[in-house]
Amino acid sequence: MGAQNDAGGHLAAVLTPEEQEGQARFDAVIAQDSRIEPRDWMPEGYRKTLTRQISQHAHSEIIGMQPEANWITRAPSLKRKAILMAKVQDEAGHGLYLYSAAETLGTPRDVLNEQLLSGKAKYSSIFNYPARSWADMGAIGWLVDGAAIANQVPLCRASYGPYGRAMVRVCKEESFHQRQGFEILLELAHGTEAQKKMAQDAINRFYDPALMMFGPPDSDSPHSSQSMLWNIKRFSNDELRQRFVGMIAEQVKVLGLTLPDPELRFDEETGKWIHKELDWVEFKAVIAGNGPCNAQRLERRRVAHSEGAWVREAAAAYAEKMARKTEVA
Ligand code: BYC
């Protein structure tokens, strides 16, 4: 690809004939709402956007293991402990599918990992809030995994094949996660007064951060419109946020608890749910690295990575040995 000045004097990319052919094929695949695969030609912007989104998503799964892993040893029963361990392991698995999907776009996993450890890469804002009580395991499952499902089900139809396919399995597992979170809250809500209070307190603290998971308002979302044209995102951040609010507004009634949102209502005229204004200054601070737990989460990840060095070395040595064996044979 070369570059030349366009009519406005800006530097515009000039495509070679092969790239023009690739672009035409790419446009046709997107117009047919079909899938782009790793071997296909794709515009650099598409590759970059997907690498960014998928790797941020992978990092979120890996960092997202921490708030819950901290509660494994404090789970109130053996059954709860086994369920929580399985959930945290699922999240590790999601991270692996997603790093694999991101790698098919050409950036190796150790580069992506380095971006996370150096603090350069983003991961979901939600994981920079502390998990203070057992009820938070319920609120995380119900609200955080619930928001994740609302966001990720449309991603199963993302135009990039490896991402869409990874999302199918992730969503199935997230559904189980949400149900277990809801069930924790249900049990607490029907327990003692203190347990009910603990469940309500967890919902009060996680409601706003869970709504922020959908990203900034549409008016302040630089990537949304292009990602929607490329059939990566199917709905805007605000659209998914209000849908999610509608779901939990009904579910919270079953719990006999409330959402901390006096403005919450269904607007008959627009057919949309209206929720309170969120604190976007706080959101920006959290994604810039200044949330309550950002430093702690990254430090824990760095320690875990360095403690796992021997596993990577052993795996690399084994792979090398096997490769030599094949050469000799
Ligand atoms: N937190 O133009 P926008 C899980 C960034 S894990 C942090 O709207 P986009 C789970 C955004 O990256 C759930 N950063 O961007 C795991 C961009 O920054 P850059 C994770 C955020 O990409 C364990 C800038 O703000 N889910 O489920 O079109 C236990 C402008 O935003 C956030 C995913 O990753 C945020 N909340 O839309 C339990 C889903 N929001 O790159 C559960 C896949 C925005 O320009 N990702 N930013 O520096 C997506 O669907 C989209 O990337 C987003 C944002 C909707 C998140």
Short mmCIF file of C-alpha atoms and ligand atoms in Angstrom, two decimals:
data_model
loop_
_atom_site.label_atom_id
_atom_site.label_comp_id
_atom_site.label_asym_id
_atom_site.label_seq_id
_atom_site.Cartn_x
_atom_site.Cartn_y
_atom_site.Cartn_z
CA MET A 1 0.00 0.00 0.00
CA GLY A 2 1.33 3.47 -0.93
CA ALA A 3 0.14 6.98 -0.06
CA GLN A 4 -0.68 10.15 -1.98
CA ASN A 5 -2.39 13.45 -1.27
CA ASP A 6 -6.14 13.42 -1.85
CA ALA A 7 -8.20 16.37 -3.12
CA GLY A 8 -8.30 17.85 0.36
CA GLY A 9 -4.51 17.64 0.65
CA HIS A 10 -4.72 14.79 3.17
CA LEU A 11 -2.55 11.74 2.94
CA ALA A 12 -4.77 8.96 1.58
CA ALA A 13 -3.87 5.31 1.17
CA VAL A 14 -3.48 4.10 -2.41
CA LEU A 15 -4.37 0.47 -2.82
CA THR A 16 -2.49 -1.81 -5.17
CA PRO A 17 -4.67 -3.70 -7.69
CA GLU A 18 -4.51 -6.79 -5.45
CA GLU A 19 -5.58 -4.75 -2.44
CA GLN A 20 -8.43 -3.21 -4.45
CA GLU A 21 -9.60 -6.70 -5.29
CA GLY A 22 -9.30 -7.69 -1.62
CA GLN A 23 -11.23 -4.59 -0.56
CA ALA A 24 -14.02 -5.35 -3.06
CA ARG A 25 -14.28 -8.92 -1.76
CA PHE A 26 -14.25 -7.68 1.83
CA ASP A 27 -17.01 -5.13 1.11
CA ALA A 28 -19.12 -7.82 -0.57
CA VAL A 29 -18.73 -10.21 2.39
CA ILE A 30 -19.75 -7.47 4.83
CA ALA A 31 -22.70 -6.44 2.61
CA GLN A 32 -23.90 -10.06 2.58
CA ASP A 33 -23.54 -10.19 6.36
CA SER A 34 -21.17 -13.11 5.91
CA ARG A 35 -17.85 -13.86 7.63
CA ILE A 36 -14.27 -12.75 7.21
CA GLU A 37 -11.73 -15.47 8.02
CA PRO A 38 -8.04 -15.09 8.99
CA ARG A 39 -6.80 -16.02 5.48
CA ASP A 40 -8.92 -13.28 3.85
CA TRP A 41 -7.68 -9.85 2.91
CA MET A 42 -8.98 -7.22 5.31
CA PRO A 43 -8.46 -3.46 5.73
CA GLU A 44 -5.80 -2.56 8.27
CA GLY A 45 -8.37 -0.57 10.29
CA TYR A 46 -10.58 -3.65 10.60
CA ARG A 47 -7.63 -5.78 11.74
CA LYS A 48 -6.56 -3.12 14.24
CA THR A 49 -10.05 -2.61 15.69
CA LEU A 50 -10.57 -6.33 16.13
CA THR A 51 -7.14 -6.88 17.66
CA ARG A 52 -7.89 -4.06 20.11
CA GLN A 53 -11.37 -5.24 21.04
CA ILE A 54 -10.62 -8.96 21.22
CA SER A 55 -7.41 -8.50 23.22
CA GLN A 56 -9.12 -6.06 25.63
CA HIS A 57 -11.83 -8.65 26.01
CA ALA A 58 -9.25 -11.40 26.68
CA HIS A 59 -7.47 -9.22 29.26
CA SER A 60 -10.84 -8.55 30.94
CA GLU A 61 -11.45 -12.26 31.35
CA ILE A 62 -8.03 -12.83 32.86
CA ILE A 63 -8.10 -9.81 35.20
CA GLY A 64 -11.76 -10.60 35.90
CA MET A 65 -10.70 -13.83 37.61
CA GLN A 66 -9.23 -11.88 40.52
CA PRO A 67 -12.23 -10.38 42.38
CA GLU A 68 -13.87 -13.81 42.52
CA ALA A 69 -10.73 -15.88 43.05
CA ASN A 70 -10.20 -13.82 46.21
CA TRP A 71 -13.40 -15.36 47.60
CA ILE A 72 -12.76 -19.04 46.80
CA THR A 73 -11.25 -19.75 50.23
CA ARG A 74 -14.07 -17.84 51.94
CA ALA A 75 -17.02 -19.46 50.13
CA PRO A 76 -19.68 -20.40 52.71
CA SER A 77 -19.94 -24.09 51.74
CA LEU A 78 -18.13 -26.80 49.77
CA LYS A 79 -20.80 -26.61 47.06
CA ARG A 80 -20.42 -22.83 46.68
CA LYS A 81 -16.64 -23.22 46.62
CA ALA A 82 -16.78 -25.83 43.83
CA ILE A 83 -19.14 -23.67 41.76
CA LEU A 84 -17.02 -20.55 42.21
CA MET A 85 -13.83 -22.40 41.29
CA ALA A 86 -15.48 -23.72 38.13
CA LYS A 87 -16.61 -20.21 37.20
CA VAL A 88 -13.15 -18.72 37.68
CA GLN A 89 -11.65 -21.54 35.58
CA ASP A 90 -14.21 -20.85 32.86
CA GLU A 91 -12.97 -17.26 32.75
CA ALA A 92 -9.40 -18.46 32.24
CA GLY A 93 -10.74 -20.56 29.36
CA HIS A 94 -12.52 -17.55 27.85
CA GLY A 95 -9.27 -15.62 28.01
CA LEU A 96 -7.53 -18.43 26.12
CA TYR A 97 -10.14 -18.65 23.34
CA LEU A 98 -9.98 -14.89 22.94
CA TYR A 99 -6.17 -14.63 22.87
CA SER A 100 -6.22 -17.39 20.25
CA ALA A 101 -8.79 -15.48 18.20
CA ALA A 102 -6.72 -12.28 18.52
CA GLU A 103 -3.55 -14.09 17.43
CA THR A 104 -5.20 -15.09 14.13
CA LEU A 105 -5.09 -11.38 13.28
CA GLY A 106 -1.30 -11.43 13.41
CA THR A 107 -0.25 -10.15 16.85
CA PRO A 108 1.45 -12.82 18.98
CA ARG A 109 0.10 -13.53 22.42
CA ASP A 110 3.26 -12.47 24.26
CA VAL A 111 2.97 -9.01 22.65
CA LEU A 112 -0.66 -8.74 23.77
CA ASN A 113 0.29 -9.93 27.22
CA GLU A 114 3.08 -7.37 27.45
CA GLN A 115 0.56 -4.63 26.60
CA LEU A 116 -1.53 -5.75 29.56
CA LEU A 117 1.35 -6.07 32.03
CA SER A 118 2.81 -2.68 31.07
CA GLY A 119 -0.55 -1.01 31.72
CA LYS A 120 -0.85 0.07 28.07
CA ALA A 121 -3.85 -2.11 27.24
CA LYS A 122 -7.34 -1.55 28.59
CA TYR A 123 -9.52 -4.16 30.25
CA SER A 124 -13.08 -3.84 31.49
CA SER A 125 -13.57 -1.05 34.01
CA ILE A 126 -15.73 -3.28 36.21
CA PHE A 127 -12.80 -5.31 37.52
CA ASN A 128 -11.25 -2.27 39.15
CA TYR A 129 -13.90 -2.27 41.87
CA PRO A 130 -13.41 -4.33 45.04
CA ALA A 131 -15.42 -7.43 45.98
CA ARG A 132 -16.12 -6.76 49.64
CA SER A 133 -18.61 -9.42 50.74
CA TRP A 134 -19.88 -12.87 49.79
CA ALA A 135 -22.97 -11.16 48.35
CA ASP A 136 -20.64 -9.50 45.83
CA MET A 137 -20.14 -12.96 44.27
CA GLY A 138 -23.90 -12.90 43.66
CA ALA A 139 -23.92 -9.35 42.32
CA ILE A 140 -20.94 -10.05 40.04
CA GLY A 141 -22.59 -13.18 38.64
CA TRP A 142 -25.99 -11.58 38.17
CA LEU A 143 -25.03 -8.06 37.08
CA VAL A 144 -21.52 -8.35 35.64
CA ASP A 145 -22.01 -11.64 33.81
CA GLY A 146 -25.52 -10.46 32.94
CA ALA A 147 -24.12 -7.32 31.32
CA ALA A 148 -21.47 -9.44 29.63
CA ILE A 149 -24.17 -11.67 28.10
CA ALA A 150 -26.22 -8.70 26.90
CA ASN A 151 -23.09 -7.31 25.25
CA GLN A 152 -21.72 -10.60 23.94
CA VAL A 153 -24.74 -12.39 22.48
CA PRO A 154 -24.76 -9.96 19.51
CA LEU A 155 -20.99 -10.52 19.19
CA CYS A 156 -21.72 -14.17 18.31
CA ARG A 157 -22.71 -12.69 14.94
CA ALA A 158 -19.55 -10.57 14.64
CA SER A 159 -18.25 -10.54 11.08
CA TYR A 160 -14.86 -11.94 12.08
CA GLY A 161 -15.25 -15.73 12.17
CA PRO A 162 -12.86 -16.70 15.01
CA TYR A 163 -14.32 -14.02 17.31
CA GLY A 164 -17.96 -14.90 16.62
CA ARG A 165 -17.30 -18.61 17.10
CA ALA A 166 -15.42 -18.04 20.38
CA MET A 167 -18.32 -15.94 21.62
CA VAL A 168 -20.83 -18.77 21.17
CA ARG A 169 -19.18 -20.94 23.79
CA VAL A 170 -18.35 -18.00 26.04
CA CYS A 171 -22.01 -16.95 26.09
CA LYS A 172 -23.19 -20.43 27.02
CA GLU A 173 -20.86 -20.42 30.00
CA GLU A 174 -21.75 -16.85 30.96
CA SER A 175 -25.40 -17.90 31.17
CA PHE A 176 -24.54 -20.47 33.80
CA HIS A 177 -22.47 -17.82 35.60
CA GLN A 178 -25.35 -15.41 35.67
CA ARG A 179 -27.75 -18.01 37.02
CA GLN A 180 -25.38 -18.96 39.84
CA GLY A 181 -24.99 -15.28 40.79
CA PHE A 182 -28.74 -14.79 40.80
CA GLU A 183 -29.16 -17.89 42.94
CA ILE A 184 -26.63 -16.63 45.52
CA LEU A 185 -28.59 -13.38 45.80
CA LEU A 186 -31.92 -15.21 45.95
CA GLU A 187 -30.74 -17.30 48.86
CA LEU A 188 -29.38 -14.28 50.71
CA ALA A 189 -32.52 -12.25 49.99
CA HIS A 190 -34.56 -14.98 51.68
CA GLY A 191 -32.15 -15.38 54.57
CA THR A 192 -31.69 -13.33 57.72
CA GLU A 193 -32.16 -9.56 57.80
CA ALA A 194 -28.36 -9.16 57.78
CA GLN A 195 -28.03 -11.40 54.69
CA LYS A 196 -30.75 -9.49 52.86
CA LYS A 197 -28.99 -6.23 53.71
CA MET A 198 -25.69 -7.63 52.44
CA ALA A 199 -27.33 -8.62 49.11
CA GLN A 200 -28.91 -5.18 48.71
CA ASP A 201 -25.61 -3.47 49.52
CA ALA A 202 -23.81 -5.52 46.86
CA ILE A 203 -26.41 -4.58 44.22
CA ASN A 204 -26.16 -0.93 45.25
CA ARG A 205 -22.40 -0.94 44.71
CA PHE A 206 -22.32 -2.93 41.46
CA TYR A 207 -25.26 -1.37 39.60
CA ASP A 208 -23.51 1.75 38.23
CA PRO A 209 -20.21 0.03 37.37
CA ALA A 210 -22.14 -2.80 35.62
CA LEU A 211 -23.97 -0.26 33.43
CA MET A 212 -20.64 1.34 32.58
CA MET A 213 -19.38 -1.98 31.18
CA PHE A 214 -21.30 -1.17 27.97
CA GLY A 215 -18.87 1.67 27.31
CA PRO A 216 -19.25 5.43 27.04
CA PRO A 217 -22.49 7.04 25.81
CA ASP A 218 -22.97 6.81 22.03
CA SER A 219 -22.22 10.52 21.71
CA ASP A 220 -18.74 9.86 23.17
CA SER A 221 -17.92 6.47 21.62
CA PRO A 222 -15.26 6.96 18.93
CA HIS A 223 -15.28 3.37 17.64
CA SER A 224 -18.97 2.43 17.60
CA SER A 225 -20.14 3.71 14.24
CA GLN A 226 -17.29 2.17 12.22
CA SER A 227 -17.52 -1.10 14.16
CA MET A 228 -21.23 -1.25 13.37
CA LEU A 229 -20.57 -0.64 9.66
CA TRP A 230 -18.12 -3.55 9.76
CA ASN A 231 -20.72 -5.79 11.51
CA ILE A 232 -18.46 -6.22 14.52
CA LYS A 233 -20.82 -4.45 16.89
CA ARG A 234 -24.51 -4.95 16.11
CA PHE A 235 -25.92 -2.45 18.60
CA SER A 236 -24.64 0.75 20.11
CA ASN A 237 -23.43 1.03 23.72
CA ASP A 238 -26.55 2.93 24.88
CA GLU A 239 -28.89 0.55 23.07
CA LEU A 240 -27.44 -2.50 24.84
CA ARG A 241 -27.27 -0.68 28.19
CA GLN A 242 -30.97 0.18 28.17
CA ARG A 243 -31.90 -3.38 27.10
CA PHE A 244 -29.91 -4.78 29.99
CA VAL A 245 -31.56 -2.39 32.46
CA GLY A 246 -34.93 -3.63 31.23
CA MET A 247 -33.97 -7.24 31.96
CA ILE A 248 -32.68 -6.64 35.46
CA ALA A 249 -35.58 -4.32 36.33
CA GLU A 250 -37.83 -7.37 36.09
CA GLN A 251 -35.44 -9.87 37.66
CA VAL A 252 -34.82 -7.73 40.75
CA LYS A 253 -38.52 -8.05 41.63
CA VAL A 254 -38.08 -11.82 41.96
CA LEU A 255 -35.27 -11.16 44.43
CA GLY A 256 -37.48 -8.84 46.44
CA LEU A 257 -34.67 -6.26 46.31
CA THR A 258 -34.31 -2.92 44.51
CA LEU A 259 -32.03 -1.25 41.98
CA PRO A 260 -30.41 1.98 43.17
CA ASP A 261 -31.99 4.02 40.39
CA PRO A 262 -34.94 6.27 41.21
CA GLU A 263 -35.17 7.39 37.58
CA LEU A 264 -35.58 3.90 36.17
CA ARG A 265 -38.70 3.56 34.00
CA PHE A 266 -39.93 2.18 30.70
CA ASP A 267 -40.71 4.91 28.20
CA GLU A 268 -43.80 3.80 26.25
CA GLU A 269 -43.20 6.40 23.55
CA THR A 270 -39.70 5.26 22.55
CA GLY A 271 -40.06 1.67 23.76
CA LYS A 272 -36.83 2.10 25.70
CA TRP A 273 -35.75 1.90 29.30
CA ILE A 274 -34.59 5.15 30.89
CA HIS A 275 -32.01 4.97 33.65
CA LYS A 276 -30.19 7.53 35.73
CA GLU A 277 -27.22 9.50 34.40
CA LEU A 278 -23.97 7.68 35.14
CA ASP A 279 -20.80 9.31 36.41
CA TRP A 280 -18.70 9.38 33.24
CA VAL A 281 -15.93 11.30 34.96
CA GLU A 282 -15.48 8.33 37.27
CA PHE A 283 -15.59 5.94 34.27
CA LYS A 284 -12.83 7.86 32.50
CA ALA A 285 -10.70 7.88 35.64
CA VAL A 286 -11.11 4.11 36.02
CA ILE A 287 -10.19 3.31 32.42
CA ALA A 288 -7.22 5.70 32.67
CA GLY A 289 -5.85 3.48 35.46
CA ASN A 290 -7.09 5.41 38.50
CA GLY A 291 -9.94 3.23 39.79
CA PRO A 292 -10.01 1.79 43.31
CA CYS A 293 -8.21 -1.46 42.37
CA ASN A 294 -6.32 -0.84 39.10
CA ALA A 295 -2.86 -0.89 40.69
CA GLN A 296 -3.64 -3.97 42.80
CA ARG A 297 -5.10 -5.93 39.85
CA LEU A 298 -2.12 -5.24 37.58
CA GLU A 299 0.42 -5.99 40.29
CA ARG A 300 -1.27 -9.34 41.03
CA ARG A 301 -1.23 -10.17 37.32
CA ARG A 302 2.48 -9.31 37.03
CA VAL A 303 3.32 -11.52 40.01
CA ALA A 304 1.21 -14.39 38.62
CA HIS A 305 2.93 -14.02 35.24
CA SER A 306 6.40 -14.09 36.72
CA GLU A 307 5.54 -17.03 39.00
CA GLY A 308 4.37 -18.91 35.90
CA ALA A 309 7.70 -18.44 34.07
CA TRP A 310 8.81 -22.02 34.84
CA VAL A 311 5.66 -23.42 33.21
CA ARG A 312 6.32 -21.46 30.01
CA GLU A 313 9.98 -22.55 30.02
CA ALA A 314 9.04 -26.20 30.53
CA ALA A 315 6.43 -26.05 27.76
CA ALA A 316 8.91 -24.40 25.37
CA ALA A 317 11.60 -26.97 26.20
CA TYR A 318 9.16 -29.82 25.62
CA ALA A 319 8.03 -28.35 22.28
CA GLU A 320 11.67 -27.96 21.22
CA LYS A 321 12.48 -31.55 22.21
CA MET A 322 9.47 -32.87 20.27
CA ALA A 323 10.42 -30.80 17.21
CA ARG A 324 13.98 -32.24 17.29
CA LYS A 325 12.60 -35.75 17.63
CA THR A 326 10.41 -35.21 14.54
CA GLU A 327 13.40 -33.85 12.58
CA VAL A 328 15.50 -36.95 13.41
CA ALA A 329 12.63 -39.29 12.51
N1 BYC B 1 -13.95 -0.64 30.32
O1 BYC B 1 -15.64 3.70 21.32
P1 BYC B 1 -15.89 2.80 22.47
C1 BYC B 1 -16.52 -10.60 31.36
C2 BYC B 1 -12.83 1.93 26.06
S1 BYC B 1 -15.33 -9.63 30.66
C3 BYC B 1 -12.75 -0.27 29.84
O2 BYC B 1 -17.29 2.62 22.89
P2 BYC B 1 -15.70 0.04 21.57
C4 BYC B 1 -16.28 -11.26 32.63
C5 BYC B 1 -12.71 1.32 24.66
O3 BYC B 1 -11.94 0.16 24.71
C6 BYC B 1 -16.27 -8.37 29.85
N2 BYC B 1 -12.59 0.39 28.68
O4 BYC B 1 -15.16 1.41 22.19
C7 BYC B 1 -15.00 -11.69 32.96
C8 BYC B 1 -12.07 2.47 23.92
O5 BYC B 1 -10.70 2.58 24.31
P3 BYC B 1 -9.48 2.61 23.24
C9 BYC B 1 -15.48 -7.67 28.81
C10 BYC B 1 -13.71 0.66 27.97
O6 BYC B 1 -14.59 -0.93 21.58
C11 BYC B 1 -14.75 -12.24 34.21
C12 BYC B 1 -12.76 3.68 24.53
O7 BYC B 1 -13.19 3.28 25.82
N3 BYC B 1 -16.29 -7.58 27.65
O8 BYC B 1 -17.54 -10.68 30.79
O9 BYC B 1 -16.41 0.29 20.30
C13 BYC B 1 -15.81 -12.37 35.13
C14 BYC B 1 -13.92 4.17 23.70
O10 BYC B 1 -15.05 3.27 23.75
C15 BYC B 1 -14.97 0.27 28.40
C16 BYC B 1 -15.81 -7.16 26.47
O11 BYC B 1 -14.69 -6.81 26.35
C17 BYC B 1 -15.08 -0.38 29.64
N4 BYC B 1 -16.26 -0.76 30.15
O12 BYC B 1 -16.82 -0.44 22.63
C18 BYC B 1 -17.09 -11.97 34.78
C19 BYC B 1 -16.80 -7.22 25.34
N5 BYC B 1 -15.88 0.69 27.49
O13 BYC B 1 -9.30 1.21 22.79
C20 BYC B 1 -17.33 -11.43 33.53
C21 BYC B 1 -16.20 -6.87 24.01
C22 BYC B 1 -15.20 1.31 26.53
O14 BYC B 1 -9.89 3.53 22.12
N6 BYC B 1 -15.98 -5.47 23.85
N7 BYC B 1 -13.89 1.30 26.82
O15 BYC B 1 -8.29 3.10 24.03
C23 BYC B 1 -16.94 -4.60 23.41
O16 BYC B 1 -18.09 -4.96 23.17
C24 BYC B 1 -16.53 -3.18 23.20
O17 BYC B 1 -15.13 -3.12 23.12
C25 BYC B 1 -17.05 -2.19 24.28
C26 BYC B 1 -16.51 -0.79 23.96
C27 BYC B 1 -18.55 -2.16 24.27
C28 BYC B 1 -16.54 -2.59 25.68
#
